[in-house]
PDB file of C-alpha atoms in Angstrom:
ATOM      1  CA  UNK O1397      46.951 -56.066 -43.207  1.00  0.00           C
ATOM      2  CA  UNK O1398      44.426 -55.157 -45.922  1.00  0.00           C
ATOM      3  CA  UNK O1399      42.803 -58.612 -45.685  1.00  0.00           C
ATOM      4  CA  UNK O1400      42.438 -58.156 -41.915  1.00  0.00           C
ATOM      5  CA  UNK O1401      40.926 -54.660 -42.269  1.00  0.00           C
ATOM      6  CA  UNK O1402      38.529 -55.652 -45.056  1.00  0.00           C
ATOM      7  CA  UNK O1403      37.399 -58.684 -43.048  1.00  0.00           C
ATOM      8  CA  UNK O1404      36.928 -56.602 -39.894  1.00  0.00           C
ATOM      9  CA  UNK O1405      34.962 -53.836 -41.608  1.00  0.00           C
ATOM     10  CA  UNK O1406      32.786 -56.140 -43.666  1.00  0.00           C
ATOM     11  CA  UNK O1407      31.685 -58.198 -40.684  1.00  0.00           C
ATOM     12  CA  UNK O1408      31.392 -55.300 -38.199  1.00  0.00           C
ATOM     13  CA  UNK O1409      28.973 -53.458 -40.465  1.00  0.00           C
ATOM     14  CA  UNK O1410      27.233 -56.603 -41.695  1.00  0.00           C
ATOM     15  CA  UNK O1411      26.588 -57.737 -38.114  1.00  0.00           C
ATOM     16  CA  UNK O1412      24.635 -54.599 -37.149  1.00  0.00           C
ATOM     17  CA  UNK O1413      21.008 -55.583 -36.733  1.00  0.00           C
ATOM     18  CA  UNK O1414      21.800 -59.280 -37.159  1.00  0.00           C
ATOM     19  CA  UNK O1415      20.022 -61.902 -35.057  1.00  0.00           C
ATOM     20  CA  UNK O1416      23.221 -62.538 -33.091  1.00  0.00           C
ATOM     21  CA  UNK O1417      23.151 -58.908 -31.955  1.00  0.00           C
ATOM     22  CA  UNK O1418      19.607 -59.473 -30.752  1.00  0.00           C
ATOM     23  CA  UNK O1419      20.812 -62.632 -29.015  1.00  0.00           C
ATOM     24  CA  UNK O1420      23.606 -60.623 -27.319  1.00  0.00           C
ATOM     25  CA  UNK O1421      20.988 -58.184 -26.029  1.00  0.00           C
ATOM     26  CA  UNK O1422      18.795 -61.033 -24.735  1.00  0.00           C
ATOM     27  CA  UNK O1423      21.731 -62.709 -22.991  1.00  0.00           C
ATOM     28  CA  UNK O1424      22.827 -59.414 -21.418  1.00  0.00           C
ATOM     29  CA  UNK O1425      19.317 -58.856 -20.071  1.00  0.00           C
ATOM     30  CA  UNK O1426      19.041 -62.448 -18.867  1.00  0.00           C
ATOM     31  CA  UNK O1427      22.393 -62.915 -17.121  1.00  0.00           C
ATOM     32  CA  UNK O1428      23.516 -59.316 -16.401  1.00  0.00           C
ATOM     33  CA  UNK O1429      27.169 -60.453 -16.529  1.00  0.00           C
ATOM     34  CA  UNK O1430      28.776 -58.651 -19.488  1.00  0.00           C
ATOM     35  CA  UNK O1431      32.312 -60.096 -19.297  1.00  0.00           C
ATOM     36  CA  UNK O1432      31.380 -63.816 -19.450  1.00  0.00           C
ATOM     37  CA  UNK O1433      28.921 -63.037 -22.251  1.00  0.00           C
ATOM     38  CA  UNK O1434      31.555 -61.171 -24.296  1.00  0.00           C
ATOM     39  CA  UNK O1435      34.062 -64.010 -23.727  1.00  0.00           C
ATOM     40  CA  UNK O1436      31.420 -66.539 -24.838  1.00  0.00           C
ATOM     41  CA  UNK O1437      30.792 -64.531 -28.018  1.00  0.00           C
ATOM     42  CA  UNK O1438      34.548 -64.446 -28.676  1.00  0.00           C
ATOM     43  CA  UNK O1439      35.073 -68.200 -28.250  1.00  0.00           C
ATOM     44  CA  UNK O1440      32.024 -69.106 -30.348  1.00  0.00           C
ATOM     45  CA  UNK O1441      33.038 -66.688 -33.099  1.00  0.00           C
ATOM     46  CA  UNK O1442      36.630 -67.906 -33.312  1.00  0.00           C
ATOM     47  CA  UNK O1443      35.506 -71.540 -33.587  1.00  0.00           C
ATOM     48  CA  UNK O1444      32.668 -70.848 -36.017  1.00  0.00           C
ATOM     49  CA  UNK O1445      34.588 -68.482 -38.272  1.00  0.00           C
ATOM     50  CA  UNK O1446      37.718 -70.662 -38.317  1.00  0.00           C
ATOM     51  CA  UNK O1447      35.597 -73.555 -39.603  1.00  0.00           C
ATOM     52  CA  UNK O1448      33.881 -71.289 -42.143  1.00  0.00           C
ATOM     53  CA  UNK O1449      37.166 -69.800 -43.362  1.00  0.00           C
ATOM     54  CA  UNK O1450      38.745 -73.234 -43.711  1.00  0.00           C
ATOM     55  CA  UNK O1451      35.739 -74.436 -45.734  1.00  0.00           C
ATOM     56  CA  UNK O1452      35.827 -71.317 -47.911  1.00  0.00           C
ATOM     57  CA  UNK O1453      39.531 -71.698 -48.596  1.00  0.00           C
ATOM     58  CA  UNK O1454      39.121 -75.409 -49.395  1.00  0.00           C
ATOM     59  CA  UNK O1455      36.258 -74.726 -51.817  1.00  0.00           C
ATOM     60  CA  UNK O1456      38.303 -72.027 -53.564  1.00  0.00           C
ATOM     61  CA  UNK O1457      41.069 -74.552 -54.241  1.00  0.00           C
ATOM     62  CA  UNK O1458      38.702 -77.307 -55.368  1.00  0.00           C
ATOM     63  CA  UNK O1459      36.583 -75.201 -57.750  1.00  0.00           C
ATOM     64  CA  UNK O1460      37.920 -73.793 -61.055  1.00  0.00           C
ATOM     65  CA  UNK O1461      38.831 -70.075 -60.933  1.00  0.00           C
ATOM     66  CA  UNK O1462      36.155 -68.908 -63.412  1.00  0.00           C
ATOM     67  CA  UNK O1463      33.354 -70.703 -61.563  1.00  0.00           C
ATOM     68  CA  UNK O1464      34.748 -69.488 -58.237  1.00  0.00           C
ATOM     69  CA  UNK O1465      34.707 -65.873 -59.475  1.00  0.00           C
ATOM     70  CA  UNK O1466      31.022 -66.088 -60.379  1.00  0.00           C
ATOM     71  CA  UNK O1467      30.151 -67.975 -57.197  1.00  0.00           C
ATOM     72  CA  UNK O1468      31.936 -65.404 -55.011  1.00  0.00           C
ATOM     73  CA  UNK O1469      30.528 -62.411 -56.866  1.00  0.00           C
ATOM     74  CA  UNK O1470      26.974 -63.704 -56.736  1.00  0.00           C
ATOM     75  CA  UNK O1471      27.316 -64.753 -53.090  1.00  0.00           C
ATOM     76  CA  UNK O1472      28.350 -61.221 -52.087  1.00  0.00           C
ATOM     77  CA  UNK O1473      25.397 -59.778 -54.041  1.00  0.00           C
ATOM     78  CA  UNK O1474      23.067 -62.293 -52.329  1.00  0.00           C
ATOM     79  CA  UNK O1475      24.486 -61.177 -48.951  1.00  0.00           C
ATOM     80  CA  UNK O1476      23.767 -57.564 -49.969  1.00  0.00           C
ATOM     81  CA  UNK O1477      20.112 -58.426 -50.540  1.00  0.00           C
ATOM     82  CA  UNK O1478      19.984 -60.485 -47.319  1.00  0.00           C
ATOM     83  CA  UNK O1479      21.485 -57.594 -45.331  1.00  0.00           C
ATOM     84  CA  UNK O1480      18.561 -55.347 -46.278  1.00  0.00           C
ATOM     85  CA  UNK O1481      16.114 -57.454 -44.277  1.00  0.00           C
ATOM     86  CA  UNK O1482      16.085 -57.376 -40.473  1.00  0.00           C
ATOM     87  CA  UNK O1483      16.824 -60.545 -38.557  1.00  0.00           C
ATOM     88  CA  UNK O1484      14.743 -61.708 -35.631  1.00  0.00           C
ATOM     89  CA  UNK O1485      15.974 -63.834 -32.770  1.00  0.00           C
ATOM     90  CA  UNK O1486      14.985 -67.401 -33.590  1.00  0.00           C
ATOM     91  CA  UNK O1487      12.695 -69.264 -31.261  1.00  0.00           C
ATOM     92  CA  UNK O1488      14.664 -71.834 -29.348  1.00  0.00           C
ATOM     93  CA  UNK O1489      17.889 -69.801 -29.201  1.00  0.00           C
ATOM     94  CA  UNK O1490      17.330 -69.021 -25.528  1.00  0.00           C
ATOM     95  CA  UNK O1491      20.125 -70.930 -23.783  1.00  0.00           C
ATOM     96  CA  UNK O1492      19.557 -73.059 -20.730  1.00  0.00           C
ATOM     97  CA  UNK O1493      20.549 -71.249 -17.543  1.00  0.00           C
ATOM     98  CA  UNK O1494      22.446 -74.246 -16.179  1.00  0.00           C
ATOM     99  CA  UNK O1495      25.388 -73.535 -18.518  1.00  0.00           C
ATOM    100  CA  UNK O1496      25.925 -70.101 -16.952  1.00  0.00           C
ATOM    101  CA  UNK O1497      26.512 -66.865 -18.835  1.00  0.00           C
ATOM    102  CA  UNK O1498      29.733 -67.972 -20.581  1.00  0.00           C
ATOM    103  CA  UNK O1499      28.624 -71.494 -21.548  1.00  0.00           C
ATOM    104  CA  UNK O1500      25.147 -70.470 -22.638  1.00  0.00           C
ATOM    105  CA  UNK O1501      26.543 -67.636 -24.753  1.00  0.00           C
ATOM    106  CA  UNK O1502      29.236 -69.779 -26.393  1.00  0.00           C
ATOM    107  CA  UNK O1503      26.773 -72.555 -27.253  1.00  0.00           C
ATOM    108  CA  UNK O1504      24.004 -70.221 -28.428  1.00  0.00           C
ATOM    109  CA  UNK O1505      26.296 -68.020 -30.537  1.00  0.00           C
ATOM    110  CA  UNK O1506      28.023 -70.978 -32.172  1.00  0.00           C
ATOM    111  CA  UNK O1507      24.683 -72.538 -33.146  1.00  0.00           C
ATOM    112  CA  UNK O1508      23.008 -69.297 -34.242  1.00  0.00           C
ATOM    113  CA  UNK O1509      25.998 -68.371 -36.448  1.00  0.00           C
ATOM    114  CA  UNK O1510      25.686 -71.587 -38.478  1.00  0.00           C
ATOM    115  CA  UNK O1511      24.436 -70.512 -41.900  1.00  0.00           C
ATOM    116  CA  UNK O1512      24.260 -66.856 -40.847  1.00  0.00           C
ATOM    117  CA  UNK O1513      25.334 -64.166 -43.303  1.00  0.00           C
ATOM    118  CA  UNK O1514      28.455 -63.355 -41.261  1.00  0.00           C
ATOM    119  CA  UNK O1515      29.548 -67.006 -41.369  1.00  0.00           C
ATOM    120  CA  UNK O1516      28.923 -67.150 -45.114  1.00  0.00           C
ATOM    121  CA  UNK O1517      30.766 -63.846 -45.556  1.00  0.00           C
ATOM    122  CA  UNK O1518      33.712 -65.305 -43.620  1.00  0.00           C
ATOM    123  CA  UNK O1519      33.795 -68.314 -45.952  1.00  0.00           C
ATOM    124  CA  UNK O1520      33.588 -66.022 -48.988  1.00  0.00           C
ATOM    125  CA  UNK O1521      36.365 -63.746 -47.667  1.00  0.00           C
ATOM    126  CA  UNK O1522      38.628 -66.756 -47.047  1.00  0.00           C
ATOM    127  CA  UNK O1523      37.877 -68.070 -50.534  1.00  0.00           C
ATOM    128  CA  UNK O1524      38.657 -64.671 -52.005  1.00  0.00           C
ATOM    129  CA  UNK O1525      41.852 -63.853 -50.140  1.00  0.00           C
ATOM    130  CA  UNK O1526      43.324 -67.336 -49.459  1.00  0.00           C
ATOM    131  CA  UNK O1527      44.682 -66.051 -46.151  1.00  0.00           C
ATOM    132  CA  UNK O1528      42.940 -67.879 -43.323  1.00  0.00           C
ATOM    133  CA  UNK O1529      44.484 -66.279 -40.215  1.00  0.00           C
ATOM    134  CA  UNK O1530      43.904 -62.590 -41.099  1.00  0.00           C
ATOM    135  CA  UNK O1531      40.375 -63.394 -42.290  1.00  0.00           C
ATOM    136  CA  UNK O1532      39.444 -65.206 -39.058  1.00  0.00           C
ATOM    137  CA  UNK O1533      41.129 -62.539 -36.913  1.00  0.00           C
ATOM    138  CA  UNK O1534      39.369 -59.780 -38.854  1.00  0.00           C
ATOM    139  CA  UNK O1535      35.927 -61.361 -38.886  1.00  0.00           C
ATOM    140  CA  UNK O1536      36.215 -62.176 -35.182  1.00  0.00           C
ATOM    141  CA  UNK O1537      37.194 -58.584 -34.396  1.00  0.00           C
ATOM    142  CA  UNK O1538      34.305 -57.375 -36.564  1.00  0.00           C
ATOM    143  CA  UNK O1539      31.866 -59.521 -34.579  1.00  0.00           C
ATOM    144  CA  UNK O1540      33.295 -58.262 -31.301  1.00  0.00           C
ATOM    145  CA  UNK O1541      33.094 -54.625 -32.439  1.00  0.00           C
ATOM    146  CA  UNK O1542      29.436 -55.086 -33.335  1.00  0.00           C
ATOM    147  CA  UNK O1543      28.283 -57.340 -30.477  1.00  0.00           C
ATOM    148  CA  UNK O1544      30.303 -56.340 -27.382  1.00  0.00           C
ATOM    149  CA  UNK O1545      28.848 -52.806 -27.223  1.00  0.00           C
ATOM    150  CA  UNK O1546      25.359 -54.322 -27.360  1.00  0.00           C
ATOM    151  CA  UNK O1547      26.183 -56.413 -24.306  1.00  0.00           C
ATOM    152  CA  UNK O1548      27.531 -53.404 -22.402  1.00  0.00           C
ATOM    153  CA  UNK O1549      25.255 -50.619 -23.650  1.00  0.00           C
ATOM    154  CA  UNK O1550      22.203 -52.383 -25.073  1.00  0.00           C
ATOM    155  CA  UNK O1551      19.241 -50.248 -25.927  1.00  0.00           C
ATOM    156  CA  UNK O1552      21.068 -46.891 -25.737  1.00  0.00           C
ATOM    157  CA  UNK O1553      23.270 -47.989 -28.661  1.00  0.00           C
ATOM    158  CA  UNK O1554      20.280 -49.043 -30.760  1.00  0.00           C
ATOM    159  CA  UNK O1555      18.899 -45.503 -30.479  1.00  0.00           C
ATOM    160  CA  UNK O1556      22.150 -43.945 -31.779  1.00  0.00           C
ATOM    161  CA  UNK O1557      22.584 -46.134 -34.891  1.00  0.00           C
ATOM    162  CA  UNK O1558      19.361 -46.674 -36.848  1.00  0.00           C
ATOM    163  CA  UNK O1559      19.303 -50.343 -37.868  1.00  0.00           C
ATOM    164  CA  UNK O1560      17.833 -49.507 -41.262  1.00  0.00           C
ATOM    165  CA  UNK O1561      20.816 -47.280 -42.075  1.00  0.00           C
ATOM    166  CA  UNK O1562      23.292 -49.906 -40.857  1.00  0.00           C
ATOM    167  CA  UNK O1563      21.612 -52.586 -42.992  1.00  0.00           C
ATOM    168  CA  UNK O1564      21.787 -50.325 -46.057  1.00  0.00           C
ATOM    169  CA  UNK O1565      25.502 -49.619 -45.518  1.00  0.00           C
ATOM    170  CA  UNK O1566      26.239 -53.335 -45.076  1.00  0.00           C
ATOM    171  CA  UNK O1567      24.221 -54.149 -48.208  1.00  0.00           C
ATOM    172  CA  UNK O1568      26.176 -51.527 -50.140  1.00  0.00           C
ATOM    173  CA  UNK O1569      29.528 -52.969 -49.065  1.00  0.00           C
ATOM    174  CA  UNK O1570      28.503 -56.526 -49.963  1.00  0.00           C
ATOM    175  CA  UNK O1571      27.125 -55.331 -53.324  1.00  0.00           C
ATOM    176  CA  UNK O1572      30.298 -53.411 -54.239  1.00  0.00           C
ATOM    177  CA  UNK O1573      32.416 -56.453 -53.353  1.00  0.00           C
ATOM    178  CA  UNK O1574      30.210 -58.719 -55.482  1.00  0.00           C
ATOM    179  CA  UNK O1575      30.120 -56.456 -58.531  1.00  0.00           C
ATOM    180  CA  UNK O1576      33.850 -55.803 -58.226  1.00  0.00           C
ATOM    181  CA  UNK O1577      34.588 -59.521 -58.270  1.00  0.00           C
ATOM    182  CA  UNK O1578      32.212 -60.246 -61.173  1.00  0.00           C
ATOM    183  CA  UNK O1579      33.603 -57.492 -63.377  1.00  0.00           C
ATOM    184  CA  UNK O1580      37.281 -57.708 -62.336  1.00  0.00           C
ATOM    185  CA  UNK O1581      37.366 -54.173 -60.927  1.00  0.00           C
ATOM    186  CA  UNK O1582      40.398 -54.882 -58.728  1.00  0.00           C
ATOM    187  CA  UNK O1583      42.473 -52.319 -60.620  1.00  0.00           C
ATOM    188  CA  UNK O1584      40.083 -49.593 -59.460  1.00  0.00           C
ATOM    189  CA  UNK O1585      39.386 -50.757 -55.906  1.00  0.00           C
ATOM    190  CA  UNK O1586      42.650 -52.393 -54.851  1.00  0.00           C
ATOM    191  CA  UNK O1587      42.685 -55.377 -52.501  1.00  0.00           C
ATOM    192  CA  UNK O1588      38.896 -55.669 -52.254  1.00  0.00           C
ATOM    193  CA  UNK O1589      38.465 -57.198 -55.704  1.00  0.00           C
ATOM    194  CA  UNK O1590      41.925 -58.388 -56.724  1.00  0.00           C
ATOM    195  CA  UNK O1591      41.551 -61.835 -58.322  1.00  0.00           C
TER     196      UNK O1591
END
């Protein structure tokens, strides 16, 4: 359960202000069909994060533990720095209308998530915890918690949660995870940093 909750919280906060949130807002404005858009986000996220988690778990088994510890710790610190900078919707991420709201969303979200910080965080969480299903379930729920409200409530939500504050909180979480892994602080922080 802790792996699921850590994965959910890390991604939900890390996703705030991300380019995929901007994409969700663009799709909501374009299609004005919230349910197919939310379902498209869900399908794309499950597929993308399952692949990322599998890759992260595989790498963790193929790489020696000491190197893995440093790689994970530094990757979380890099994500902390990355989280401080706002994302912009990439040019070319506007889906073609012929796929409809669901298809366009699923395709666009899957492609935009490739190499995104939430995908890399999913791989790192799977490498850390070696528990694929709770990681994928948690990261998917985290994405849905961050992106579904944007589809339904859009601009009103952006006024309530300042993106700068959300980015700073996400950066702090990623940084604590990274430092905890590097310095073996699992005894002080529990499941977050347990080797």
